[in-house]
PDB file of C-alpha atoms (C1' of nucleotides) in Angstrom:
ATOM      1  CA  UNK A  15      19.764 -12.481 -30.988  1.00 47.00           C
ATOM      2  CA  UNK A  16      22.454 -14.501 -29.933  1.00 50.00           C
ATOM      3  CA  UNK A  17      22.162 -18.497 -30.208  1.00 60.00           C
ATOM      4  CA  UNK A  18      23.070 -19.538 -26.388  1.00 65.00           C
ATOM      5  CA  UNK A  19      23.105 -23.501 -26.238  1.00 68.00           C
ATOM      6  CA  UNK A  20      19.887 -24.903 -24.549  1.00 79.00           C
ATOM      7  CA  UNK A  21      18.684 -28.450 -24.905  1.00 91.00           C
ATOM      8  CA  UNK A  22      15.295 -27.650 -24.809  1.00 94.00           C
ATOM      9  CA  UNK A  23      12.647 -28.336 -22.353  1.00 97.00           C
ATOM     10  CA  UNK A  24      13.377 -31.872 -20.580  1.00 97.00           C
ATOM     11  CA  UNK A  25      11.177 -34.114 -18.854  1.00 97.00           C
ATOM     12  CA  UNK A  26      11.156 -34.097 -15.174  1.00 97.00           C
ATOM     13  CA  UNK A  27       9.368 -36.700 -12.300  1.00 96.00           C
ATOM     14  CA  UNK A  28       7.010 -34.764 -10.396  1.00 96.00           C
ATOM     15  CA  UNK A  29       9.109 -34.695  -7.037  1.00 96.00           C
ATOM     16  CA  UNK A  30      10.993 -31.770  -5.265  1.00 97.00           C
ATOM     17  CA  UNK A  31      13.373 -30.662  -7.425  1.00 97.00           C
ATOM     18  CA  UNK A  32      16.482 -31.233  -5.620  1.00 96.00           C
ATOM     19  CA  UNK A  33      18.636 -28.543  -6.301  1.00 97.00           C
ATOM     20  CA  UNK A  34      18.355 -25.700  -4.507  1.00 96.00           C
ATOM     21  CA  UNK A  35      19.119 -23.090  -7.445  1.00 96.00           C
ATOM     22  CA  UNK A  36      16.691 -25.379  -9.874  1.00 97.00           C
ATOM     23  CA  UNK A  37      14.090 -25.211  -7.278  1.00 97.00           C
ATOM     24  CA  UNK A  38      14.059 -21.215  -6.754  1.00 98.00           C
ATOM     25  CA  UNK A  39      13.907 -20.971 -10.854  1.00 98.00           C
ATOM     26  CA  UNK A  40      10.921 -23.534 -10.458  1.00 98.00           C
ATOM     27  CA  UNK A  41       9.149 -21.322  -7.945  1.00 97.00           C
ATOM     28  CA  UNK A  42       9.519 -18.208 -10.035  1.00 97.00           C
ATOM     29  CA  UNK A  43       8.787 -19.861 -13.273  1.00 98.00           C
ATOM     30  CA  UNK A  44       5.848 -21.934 -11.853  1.00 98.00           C
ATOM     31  CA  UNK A  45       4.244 -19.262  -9.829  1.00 97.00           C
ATOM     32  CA  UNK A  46       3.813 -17.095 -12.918  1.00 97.00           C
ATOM     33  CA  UNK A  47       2.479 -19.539 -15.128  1.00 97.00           C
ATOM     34  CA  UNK A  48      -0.172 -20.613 -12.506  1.00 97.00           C
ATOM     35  CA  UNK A  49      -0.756 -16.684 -12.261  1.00 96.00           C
ATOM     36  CA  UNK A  50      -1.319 -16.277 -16.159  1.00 96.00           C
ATOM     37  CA  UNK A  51      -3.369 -19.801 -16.039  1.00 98.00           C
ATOM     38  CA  UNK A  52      -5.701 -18.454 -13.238  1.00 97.00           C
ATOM     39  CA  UNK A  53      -5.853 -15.212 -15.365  1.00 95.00           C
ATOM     40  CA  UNK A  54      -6.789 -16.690 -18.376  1.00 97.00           C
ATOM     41  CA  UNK A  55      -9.824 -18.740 -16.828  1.00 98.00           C
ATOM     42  CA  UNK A  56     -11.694 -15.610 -15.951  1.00 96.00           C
ATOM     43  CA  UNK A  57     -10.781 -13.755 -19.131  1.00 96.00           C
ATOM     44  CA  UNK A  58     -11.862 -16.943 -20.668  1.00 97.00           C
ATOM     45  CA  UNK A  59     -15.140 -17.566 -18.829  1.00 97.00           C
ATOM     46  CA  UNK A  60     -16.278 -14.885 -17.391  1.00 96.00           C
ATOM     47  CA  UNK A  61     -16.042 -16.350 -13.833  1.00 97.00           C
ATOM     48  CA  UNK A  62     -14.302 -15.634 -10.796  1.00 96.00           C
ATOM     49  CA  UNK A  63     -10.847 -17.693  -9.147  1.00 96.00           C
ATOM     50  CA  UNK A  64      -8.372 -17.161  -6.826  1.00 96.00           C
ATOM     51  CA  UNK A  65      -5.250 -18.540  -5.692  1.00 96.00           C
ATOM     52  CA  UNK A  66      -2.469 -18.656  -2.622  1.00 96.00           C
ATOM     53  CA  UNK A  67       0.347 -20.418  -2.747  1.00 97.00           C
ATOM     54  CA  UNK A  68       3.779 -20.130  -0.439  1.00 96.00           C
ATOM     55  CA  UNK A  69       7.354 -19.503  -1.918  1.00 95.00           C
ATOM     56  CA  UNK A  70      10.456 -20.678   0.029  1.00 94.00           C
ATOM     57  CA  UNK A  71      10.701 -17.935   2.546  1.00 93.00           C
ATOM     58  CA  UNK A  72       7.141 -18.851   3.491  1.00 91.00           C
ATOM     59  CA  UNK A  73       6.067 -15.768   1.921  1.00 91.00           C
ATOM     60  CA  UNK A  74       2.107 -16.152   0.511  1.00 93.00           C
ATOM     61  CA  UNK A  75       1.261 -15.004  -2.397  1.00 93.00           C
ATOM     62  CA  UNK A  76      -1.897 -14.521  -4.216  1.00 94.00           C
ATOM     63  CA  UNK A  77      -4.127 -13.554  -7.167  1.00 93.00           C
ATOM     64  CA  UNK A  78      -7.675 -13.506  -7.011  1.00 93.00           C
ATOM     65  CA  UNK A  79     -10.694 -11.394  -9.573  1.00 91.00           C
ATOM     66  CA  UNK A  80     -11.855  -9.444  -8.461  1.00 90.00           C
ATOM     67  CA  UNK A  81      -9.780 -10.485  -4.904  1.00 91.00           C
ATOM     68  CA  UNK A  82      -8.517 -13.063  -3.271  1.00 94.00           C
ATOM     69  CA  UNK A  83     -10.384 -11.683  -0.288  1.00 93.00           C
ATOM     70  CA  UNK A  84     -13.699 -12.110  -2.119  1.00 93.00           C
ATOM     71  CA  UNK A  85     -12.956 -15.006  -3.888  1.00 95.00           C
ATOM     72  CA  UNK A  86     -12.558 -16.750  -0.755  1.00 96.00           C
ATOM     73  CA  UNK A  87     -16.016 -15.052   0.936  1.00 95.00           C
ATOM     74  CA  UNK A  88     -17.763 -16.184  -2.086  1.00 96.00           C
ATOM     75  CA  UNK A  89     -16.674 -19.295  -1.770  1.00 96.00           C
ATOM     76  CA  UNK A  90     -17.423 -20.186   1.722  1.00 94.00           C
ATOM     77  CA  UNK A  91     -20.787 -18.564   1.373  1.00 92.00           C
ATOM     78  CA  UNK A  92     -22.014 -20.878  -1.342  1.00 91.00           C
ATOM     79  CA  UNK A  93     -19.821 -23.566   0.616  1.00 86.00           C
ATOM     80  CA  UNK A  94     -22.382 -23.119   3.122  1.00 75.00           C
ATOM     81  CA  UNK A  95     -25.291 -22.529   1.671  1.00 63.00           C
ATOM     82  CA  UNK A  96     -25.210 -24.402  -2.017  1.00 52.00           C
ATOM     83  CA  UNK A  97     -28.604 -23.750  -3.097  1.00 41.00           C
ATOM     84  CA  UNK A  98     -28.099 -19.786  -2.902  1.00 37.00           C
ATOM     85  CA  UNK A  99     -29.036 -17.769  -5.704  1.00 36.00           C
ATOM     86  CA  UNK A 100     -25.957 -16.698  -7.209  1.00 35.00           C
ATOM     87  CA  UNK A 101     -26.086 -12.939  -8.589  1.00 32.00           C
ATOM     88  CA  UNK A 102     -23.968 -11.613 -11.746  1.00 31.00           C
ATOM     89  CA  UNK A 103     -21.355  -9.303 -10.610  1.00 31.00           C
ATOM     90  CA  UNK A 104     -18.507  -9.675 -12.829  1.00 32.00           C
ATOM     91  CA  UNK A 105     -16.194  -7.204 -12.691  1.00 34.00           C
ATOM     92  CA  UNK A 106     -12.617  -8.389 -13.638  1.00 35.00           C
ATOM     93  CA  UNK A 107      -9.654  -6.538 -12.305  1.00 39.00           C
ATOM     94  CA  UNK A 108      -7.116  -8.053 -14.653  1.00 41.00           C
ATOM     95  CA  UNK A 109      -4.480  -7.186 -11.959  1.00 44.00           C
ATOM     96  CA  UNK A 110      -1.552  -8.311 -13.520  1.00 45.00           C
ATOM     97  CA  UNK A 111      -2.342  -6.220 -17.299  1.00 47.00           C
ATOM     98  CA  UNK A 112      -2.953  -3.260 -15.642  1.00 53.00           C
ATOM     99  CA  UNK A 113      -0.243  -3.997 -12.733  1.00 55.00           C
ATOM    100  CA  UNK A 114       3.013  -4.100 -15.539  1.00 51.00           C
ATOM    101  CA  UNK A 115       1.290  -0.808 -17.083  1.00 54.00           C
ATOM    102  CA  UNK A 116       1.335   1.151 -13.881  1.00 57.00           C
ATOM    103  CA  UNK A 117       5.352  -0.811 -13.688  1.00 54.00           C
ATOM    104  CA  UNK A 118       6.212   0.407 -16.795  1.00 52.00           C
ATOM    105  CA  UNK A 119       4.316   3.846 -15.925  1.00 53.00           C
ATOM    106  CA  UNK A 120       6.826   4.285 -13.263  1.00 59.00           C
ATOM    107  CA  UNK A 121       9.682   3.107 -14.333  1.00 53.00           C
ATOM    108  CA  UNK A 122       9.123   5.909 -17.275  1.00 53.00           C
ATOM    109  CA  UNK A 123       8.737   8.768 -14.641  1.00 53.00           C
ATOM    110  CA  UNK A 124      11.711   7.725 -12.770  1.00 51.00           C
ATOM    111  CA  UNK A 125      13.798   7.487 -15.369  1.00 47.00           C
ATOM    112  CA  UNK A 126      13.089  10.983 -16.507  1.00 48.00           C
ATOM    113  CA  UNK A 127      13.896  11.559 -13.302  1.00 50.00           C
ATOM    114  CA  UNK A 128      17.359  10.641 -13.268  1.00 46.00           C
ATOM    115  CA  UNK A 129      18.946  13.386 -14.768  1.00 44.00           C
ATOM    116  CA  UNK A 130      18.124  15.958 -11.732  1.00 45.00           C
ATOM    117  CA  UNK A 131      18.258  13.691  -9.221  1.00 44.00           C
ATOM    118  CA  UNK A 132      19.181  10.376  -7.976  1.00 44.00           C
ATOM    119  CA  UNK A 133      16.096   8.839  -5.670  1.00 39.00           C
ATOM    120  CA  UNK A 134      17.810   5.677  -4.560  1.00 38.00           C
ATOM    121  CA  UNK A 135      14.228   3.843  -4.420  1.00 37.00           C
ATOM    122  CA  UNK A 136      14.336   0.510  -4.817  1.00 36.00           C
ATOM    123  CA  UNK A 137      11.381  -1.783  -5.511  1.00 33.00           C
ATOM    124  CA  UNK A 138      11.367  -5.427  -4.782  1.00 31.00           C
ATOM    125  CA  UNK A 139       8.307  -6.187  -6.927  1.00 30.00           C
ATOM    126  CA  UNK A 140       8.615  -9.402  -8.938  1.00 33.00           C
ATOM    127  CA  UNK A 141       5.811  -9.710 -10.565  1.00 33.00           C
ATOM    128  CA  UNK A 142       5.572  -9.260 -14.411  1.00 34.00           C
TER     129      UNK A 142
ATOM    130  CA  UNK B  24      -8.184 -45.604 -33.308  1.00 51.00           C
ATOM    131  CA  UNK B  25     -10.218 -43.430 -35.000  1.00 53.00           C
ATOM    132  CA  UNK B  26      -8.654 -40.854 -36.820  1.00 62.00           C
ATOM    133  CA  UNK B  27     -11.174 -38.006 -36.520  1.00 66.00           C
ATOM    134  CA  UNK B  28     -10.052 -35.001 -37.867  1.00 64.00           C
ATOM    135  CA  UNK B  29      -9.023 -31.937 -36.065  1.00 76.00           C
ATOM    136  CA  UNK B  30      -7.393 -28.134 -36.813  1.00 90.00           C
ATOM    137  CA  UNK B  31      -5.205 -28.320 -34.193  1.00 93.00           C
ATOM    138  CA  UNK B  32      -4.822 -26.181 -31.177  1.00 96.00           C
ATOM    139  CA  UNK B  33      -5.939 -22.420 -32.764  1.00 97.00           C
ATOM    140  CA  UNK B  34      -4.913 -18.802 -31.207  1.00 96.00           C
ATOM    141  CA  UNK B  35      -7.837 -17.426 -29.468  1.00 97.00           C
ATOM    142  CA  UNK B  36      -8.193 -13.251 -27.863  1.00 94.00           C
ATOM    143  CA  UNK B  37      -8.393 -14.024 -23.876  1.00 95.00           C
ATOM    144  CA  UNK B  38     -11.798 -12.807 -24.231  1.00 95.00           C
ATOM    145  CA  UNK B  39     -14.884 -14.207 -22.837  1.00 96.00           C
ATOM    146  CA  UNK B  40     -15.783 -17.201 -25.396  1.00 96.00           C
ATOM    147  CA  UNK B  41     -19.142 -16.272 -27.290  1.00 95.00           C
ATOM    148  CA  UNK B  42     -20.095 -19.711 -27.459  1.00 96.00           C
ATOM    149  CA  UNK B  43     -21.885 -21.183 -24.848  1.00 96.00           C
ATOM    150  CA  UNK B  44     -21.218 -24.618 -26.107  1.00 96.00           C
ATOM    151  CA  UNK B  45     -17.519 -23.406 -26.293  1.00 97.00           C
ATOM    152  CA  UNK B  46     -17.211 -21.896 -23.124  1.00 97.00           C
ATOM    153  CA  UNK B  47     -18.581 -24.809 -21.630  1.00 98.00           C
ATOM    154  CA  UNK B  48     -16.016 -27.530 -22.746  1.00 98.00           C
ATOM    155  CA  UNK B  49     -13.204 -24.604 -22.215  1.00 98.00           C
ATOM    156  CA  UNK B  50     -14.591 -24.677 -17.853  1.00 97.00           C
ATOM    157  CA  UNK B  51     -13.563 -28.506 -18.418  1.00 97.00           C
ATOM    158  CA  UNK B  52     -10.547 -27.933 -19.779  1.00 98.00           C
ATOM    159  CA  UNK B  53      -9.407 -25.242 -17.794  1.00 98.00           C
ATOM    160  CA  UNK B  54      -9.880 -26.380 -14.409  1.00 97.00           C
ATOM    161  CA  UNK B  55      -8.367 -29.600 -15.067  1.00 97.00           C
ATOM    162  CA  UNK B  56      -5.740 -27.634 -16.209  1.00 97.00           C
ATOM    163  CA  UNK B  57      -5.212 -25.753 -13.505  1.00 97.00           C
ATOM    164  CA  UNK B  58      -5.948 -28.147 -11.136  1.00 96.00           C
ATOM    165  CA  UNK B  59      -2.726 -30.064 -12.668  1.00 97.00           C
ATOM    166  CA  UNK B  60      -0.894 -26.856 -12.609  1.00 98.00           C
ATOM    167  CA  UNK B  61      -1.518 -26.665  -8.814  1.00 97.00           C
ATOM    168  CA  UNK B  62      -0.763 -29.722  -7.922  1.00 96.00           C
ATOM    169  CA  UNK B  63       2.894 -29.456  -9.770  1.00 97.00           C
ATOM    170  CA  UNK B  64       3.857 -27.007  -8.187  1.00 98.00           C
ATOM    171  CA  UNK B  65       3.462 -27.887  -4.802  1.00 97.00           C
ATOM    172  CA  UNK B  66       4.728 -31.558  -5.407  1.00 97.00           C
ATOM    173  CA  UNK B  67       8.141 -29.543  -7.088  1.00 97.00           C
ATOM    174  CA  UNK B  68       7.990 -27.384  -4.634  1.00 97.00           C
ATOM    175  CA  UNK B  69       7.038 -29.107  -1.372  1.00 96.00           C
ATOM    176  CA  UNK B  70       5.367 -25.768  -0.369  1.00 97.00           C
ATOM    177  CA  UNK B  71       1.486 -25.459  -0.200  1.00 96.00           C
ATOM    178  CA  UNK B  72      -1.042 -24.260  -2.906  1.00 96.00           C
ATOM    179  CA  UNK B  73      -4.626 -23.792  -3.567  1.00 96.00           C
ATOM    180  CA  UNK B  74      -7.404 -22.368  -5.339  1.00 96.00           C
ATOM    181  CA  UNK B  75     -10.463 -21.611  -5.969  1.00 97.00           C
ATOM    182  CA  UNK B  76     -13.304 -21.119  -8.843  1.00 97.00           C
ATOM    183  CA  UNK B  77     -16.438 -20.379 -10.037  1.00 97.00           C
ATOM    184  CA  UNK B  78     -18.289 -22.679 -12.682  1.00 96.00           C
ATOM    185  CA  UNK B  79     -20.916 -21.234 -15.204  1.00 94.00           C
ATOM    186  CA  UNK B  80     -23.699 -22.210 -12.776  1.00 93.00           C
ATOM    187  CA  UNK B  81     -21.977 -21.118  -9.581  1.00 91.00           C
ATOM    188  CA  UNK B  82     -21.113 -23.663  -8.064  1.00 92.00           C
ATOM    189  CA  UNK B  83     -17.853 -23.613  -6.020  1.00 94.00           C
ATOM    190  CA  UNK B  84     -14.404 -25.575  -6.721  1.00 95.00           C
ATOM    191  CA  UNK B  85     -11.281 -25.793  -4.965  1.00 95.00           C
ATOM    192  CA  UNK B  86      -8.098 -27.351  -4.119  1.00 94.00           C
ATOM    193  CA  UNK B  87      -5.555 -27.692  -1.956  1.00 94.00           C
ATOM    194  CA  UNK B  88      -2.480 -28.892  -0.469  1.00 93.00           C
ATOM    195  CA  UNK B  89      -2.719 -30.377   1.769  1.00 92.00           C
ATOM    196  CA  UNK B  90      -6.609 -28.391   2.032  1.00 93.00           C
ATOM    197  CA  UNK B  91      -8.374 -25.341   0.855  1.00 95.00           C
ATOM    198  CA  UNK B  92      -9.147 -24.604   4.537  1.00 94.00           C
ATOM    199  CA  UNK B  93      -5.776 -25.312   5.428  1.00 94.00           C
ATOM    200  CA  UNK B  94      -4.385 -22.947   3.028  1.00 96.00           C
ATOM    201  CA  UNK B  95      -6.968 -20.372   3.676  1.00 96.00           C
ATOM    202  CA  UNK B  96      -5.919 -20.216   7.151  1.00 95.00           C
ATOM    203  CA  UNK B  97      -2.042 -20.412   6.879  1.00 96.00           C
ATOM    204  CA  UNK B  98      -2.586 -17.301   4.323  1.00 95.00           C
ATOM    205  CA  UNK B  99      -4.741 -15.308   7.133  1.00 94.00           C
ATOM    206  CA  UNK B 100      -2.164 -15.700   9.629  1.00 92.00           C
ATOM    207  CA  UNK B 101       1.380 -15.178   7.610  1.00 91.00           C
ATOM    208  CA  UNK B 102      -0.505 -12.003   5.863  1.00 86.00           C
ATOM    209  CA  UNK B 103      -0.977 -10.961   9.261  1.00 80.00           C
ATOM    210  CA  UNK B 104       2.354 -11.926  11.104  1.00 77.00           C
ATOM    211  CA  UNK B 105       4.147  -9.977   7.718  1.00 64.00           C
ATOM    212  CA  UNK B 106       1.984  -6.719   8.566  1.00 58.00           C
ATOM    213  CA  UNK B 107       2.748  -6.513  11.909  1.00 55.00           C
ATOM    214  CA  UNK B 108       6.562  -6.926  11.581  1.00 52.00           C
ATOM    215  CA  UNK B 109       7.146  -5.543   8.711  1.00 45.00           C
ATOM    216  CA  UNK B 110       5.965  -2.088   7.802  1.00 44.00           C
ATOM    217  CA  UNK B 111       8.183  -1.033   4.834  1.00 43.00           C
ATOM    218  CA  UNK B 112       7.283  -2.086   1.149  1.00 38.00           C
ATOM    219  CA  UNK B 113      10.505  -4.317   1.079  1.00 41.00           C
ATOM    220  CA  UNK B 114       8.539  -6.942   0.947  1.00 42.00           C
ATOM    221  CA  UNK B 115       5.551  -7.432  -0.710  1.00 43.00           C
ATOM    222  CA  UNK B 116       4.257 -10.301  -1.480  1.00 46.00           C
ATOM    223  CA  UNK B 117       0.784  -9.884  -2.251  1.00 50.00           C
ATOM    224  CA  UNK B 118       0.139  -8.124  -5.521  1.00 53.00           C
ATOM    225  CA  UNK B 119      -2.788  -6.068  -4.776  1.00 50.00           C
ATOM    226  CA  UNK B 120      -0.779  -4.858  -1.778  1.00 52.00           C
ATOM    227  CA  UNK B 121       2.146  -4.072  -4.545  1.00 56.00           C
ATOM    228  CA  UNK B 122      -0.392  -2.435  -7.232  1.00 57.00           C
ATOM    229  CA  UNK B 123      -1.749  -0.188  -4.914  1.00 54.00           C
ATOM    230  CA  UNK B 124       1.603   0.894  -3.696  1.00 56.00           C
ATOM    231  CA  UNK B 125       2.758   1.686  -7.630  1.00 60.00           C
ATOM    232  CA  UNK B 126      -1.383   3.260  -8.629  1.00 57.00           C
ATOM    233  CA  UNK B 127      -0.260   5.852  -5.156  1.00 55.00           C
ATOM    234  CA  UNK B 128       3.497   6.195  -6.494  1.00 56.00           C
ATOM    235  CA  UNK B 129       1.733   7.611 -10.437  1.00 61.00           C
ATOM    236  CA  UNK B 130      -0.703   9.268  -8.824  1.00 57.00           C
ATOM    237  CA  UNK B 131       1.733  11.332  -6.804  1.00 56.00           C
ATOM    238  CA  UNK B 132       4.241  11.973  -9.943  1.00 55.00           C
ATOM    239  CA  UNK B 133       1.084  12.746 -11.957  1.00 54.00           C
ATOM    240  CA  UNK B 134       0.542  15.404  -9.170  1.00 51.00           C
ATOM    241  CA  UNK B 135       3.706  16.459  -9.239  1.00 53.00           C
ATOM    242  CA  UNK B 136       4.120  17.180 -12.762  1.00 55.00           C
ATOM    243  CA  UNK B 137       1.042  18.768 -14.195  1.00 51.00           C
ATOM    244  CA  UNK B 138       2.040  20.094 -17.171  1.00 46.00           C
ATOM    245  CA  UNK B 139       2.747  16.351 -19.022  1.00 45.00           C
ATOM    246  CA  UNK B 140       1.207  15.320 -21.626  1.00 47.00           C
ATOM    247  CA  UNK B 141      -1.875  13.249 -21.166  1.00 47.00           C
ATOM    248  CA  UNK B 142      -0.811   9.726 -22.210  1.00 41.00           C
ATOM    249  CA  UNK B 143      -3.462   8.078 -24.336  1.00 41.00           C
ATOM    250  CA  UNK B 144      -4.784   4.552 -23.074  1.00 38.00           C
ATOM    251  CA  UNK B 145      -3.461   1.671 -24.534  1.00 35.00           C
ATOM    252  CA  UNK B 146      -5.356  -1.361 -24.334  1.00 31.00           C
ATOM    253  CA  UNK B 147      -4.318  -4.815 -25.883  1.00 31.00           C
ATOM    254  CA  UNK B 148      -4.410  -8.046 -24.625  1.00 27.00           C
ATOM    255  CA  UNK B 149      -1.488 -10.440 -24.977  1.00 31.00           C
ATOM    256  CA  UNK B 150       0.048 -12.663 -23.219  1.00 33.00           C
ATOM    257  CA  UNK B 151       3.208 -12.589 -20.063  1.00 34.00           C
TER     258      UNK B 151
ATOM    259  C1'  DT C  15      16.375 -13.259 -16.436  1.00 78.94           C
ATOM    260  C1'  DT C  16      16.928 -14.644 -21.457  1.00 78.94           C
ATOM    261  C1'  DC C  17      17.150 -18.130 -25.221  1.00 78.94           C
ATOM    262  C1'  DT C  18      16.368 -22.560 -27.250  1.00 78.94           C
ATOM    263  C1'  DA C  19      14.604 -27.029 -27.746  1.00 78.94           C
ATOM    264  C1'  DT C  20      11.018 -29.900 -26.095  1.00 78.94           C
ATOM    265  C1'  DT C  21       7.274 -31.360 -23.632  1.00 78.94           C
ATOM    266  C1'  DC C  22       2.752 -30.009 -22.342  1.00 78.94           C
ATOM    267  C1'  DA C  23      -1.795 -27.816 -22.845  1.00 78.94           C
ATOM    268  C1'  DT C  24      -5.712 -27.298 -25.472  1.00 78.94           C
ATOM    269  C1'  DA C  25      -9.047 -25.193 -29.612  1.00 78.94           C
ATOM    270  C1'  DA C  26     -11.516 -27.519 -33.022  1.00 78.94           C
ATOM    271  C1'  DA C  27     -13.823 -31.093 -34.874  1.00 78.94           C
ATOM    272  C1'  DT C  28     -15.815 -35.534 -33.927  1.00 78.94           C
TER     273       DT C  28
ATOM    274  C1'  DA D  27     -14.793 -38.145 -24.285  1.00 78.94           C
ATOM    275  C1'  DT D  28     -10.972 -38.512 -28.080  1.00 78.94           C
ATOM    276  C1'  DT D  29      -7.842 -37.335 -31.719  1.00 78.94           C
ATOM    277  C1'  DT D  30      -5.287 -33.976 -34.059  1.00 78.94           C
ATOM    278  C1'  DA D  31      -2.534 -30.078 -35.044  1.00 78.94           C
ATOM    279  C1'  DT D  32      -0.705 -26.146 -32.860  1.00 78.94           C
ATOM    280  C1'  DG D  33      -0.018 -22.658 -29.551  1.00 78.94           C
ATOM    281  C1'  DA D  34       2.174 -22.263 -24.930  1.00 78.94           C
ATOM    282  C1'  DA D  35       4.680 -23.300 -20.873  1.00 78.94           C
ATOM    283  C1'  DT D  36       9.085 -24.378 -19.205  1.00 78.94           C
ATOM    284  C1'  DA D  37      13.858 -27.346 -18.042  1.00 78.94           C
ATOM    285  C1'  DG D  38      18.432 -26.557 -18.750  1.00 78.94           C
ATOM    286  C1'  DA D  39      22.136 -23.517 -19.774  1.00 78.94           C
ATOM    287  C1'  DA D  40      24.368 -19.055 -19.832  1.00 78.94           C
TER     288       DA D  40
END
DNA sequence: TTCTATTCATAAAT
DNA sequence: ATTTATGAATAGAA
């Protein structure tokens, strides 16, 4: 609990954030709450969305329910064709829930794991 | 001007909304909200973004920077270019990519250690 | 990544 | 579509 100094959220133009350091916090930061935004929207309604977006390596990233994959079928399929009957599939994946129980899953085995041995696996996930 | 009274902003479960009437003011709300999301992050960014949804009767919605399509298609070919030179789990950047790698890593410590205890299923929602 | 102080998003009621 | 009262996201610092 200690009481580190912050001055609070500040307001900021809507330009590239200059600083390189600031800008890597932004992507991290930003790319999560987009992730839990997009989440929320088909927990909320029922319906399906999807997102890409690059980081600054270039790297893509995504998050789609039930997939990005589909998501983006779906979408050019009723792009093309707008007066399609749409069917009711729902089926929500919930990827990131179930993605930081299978993380936490994991990082419980390996830790048991320790005492006998020392894996040296490393995981660059970054999601939470 | 008028002052018409409100509760204020109350906690909802990230549960489909009941309420049709509800659910349909929330689609408002939500893709505007994401939309604005999107669009932050690529103007603090400078790197590209998109997405896609679903509305209650179907009907497709997107956007992109600097297009849907565009993003689509810059996602196809990275995702591909990453594959093909890179075959270790380093670097993941997709999460499904990353979930299935940790569902295989359980499954095989699972397999490995029979005799555990059966861990019950947890489900809450939350938030993060 | 974590914590705090603020700004921002938005559930309810109109 | 708006206002209000709060819950949430997040800029800056460590």
């Amino acid at each position: 609990m200690d009481k580190r100094g912050g001055k609070g959220r500040q307001k900021i133009e809507m330009n590239l954030i200059e600083s390189k350091e600031a800008r890597t916090v932004a992507f991290s930061k930003r790319k999560n709450g987009l992730g839990k935004k997009a989440k929320e929207y088909s927990n909320l309604t029922g319906e399906d969305v999807g997102f890409i977006l690059f980081t600054q390596d270039g790297k893509p990233h995504s998050y789609g329910s039930p997939s990005i994959e589909k998501v983006i079928d779906k979408f050019h399929e009723l792009k093309q064709n707008d007066s399609l009957q749409n069917h009711t599939d729902m089926r929500k994946t919930n990827v990131f829930e179930a993605f930081e129980d299978l993380r936490k899953e994991v990082q419980a085995f390996k830790e048991k794991a320790l005492d006998s041995e020392m894996p040296t696996d490393k995981h660059m996930l970054e999601n939470r």
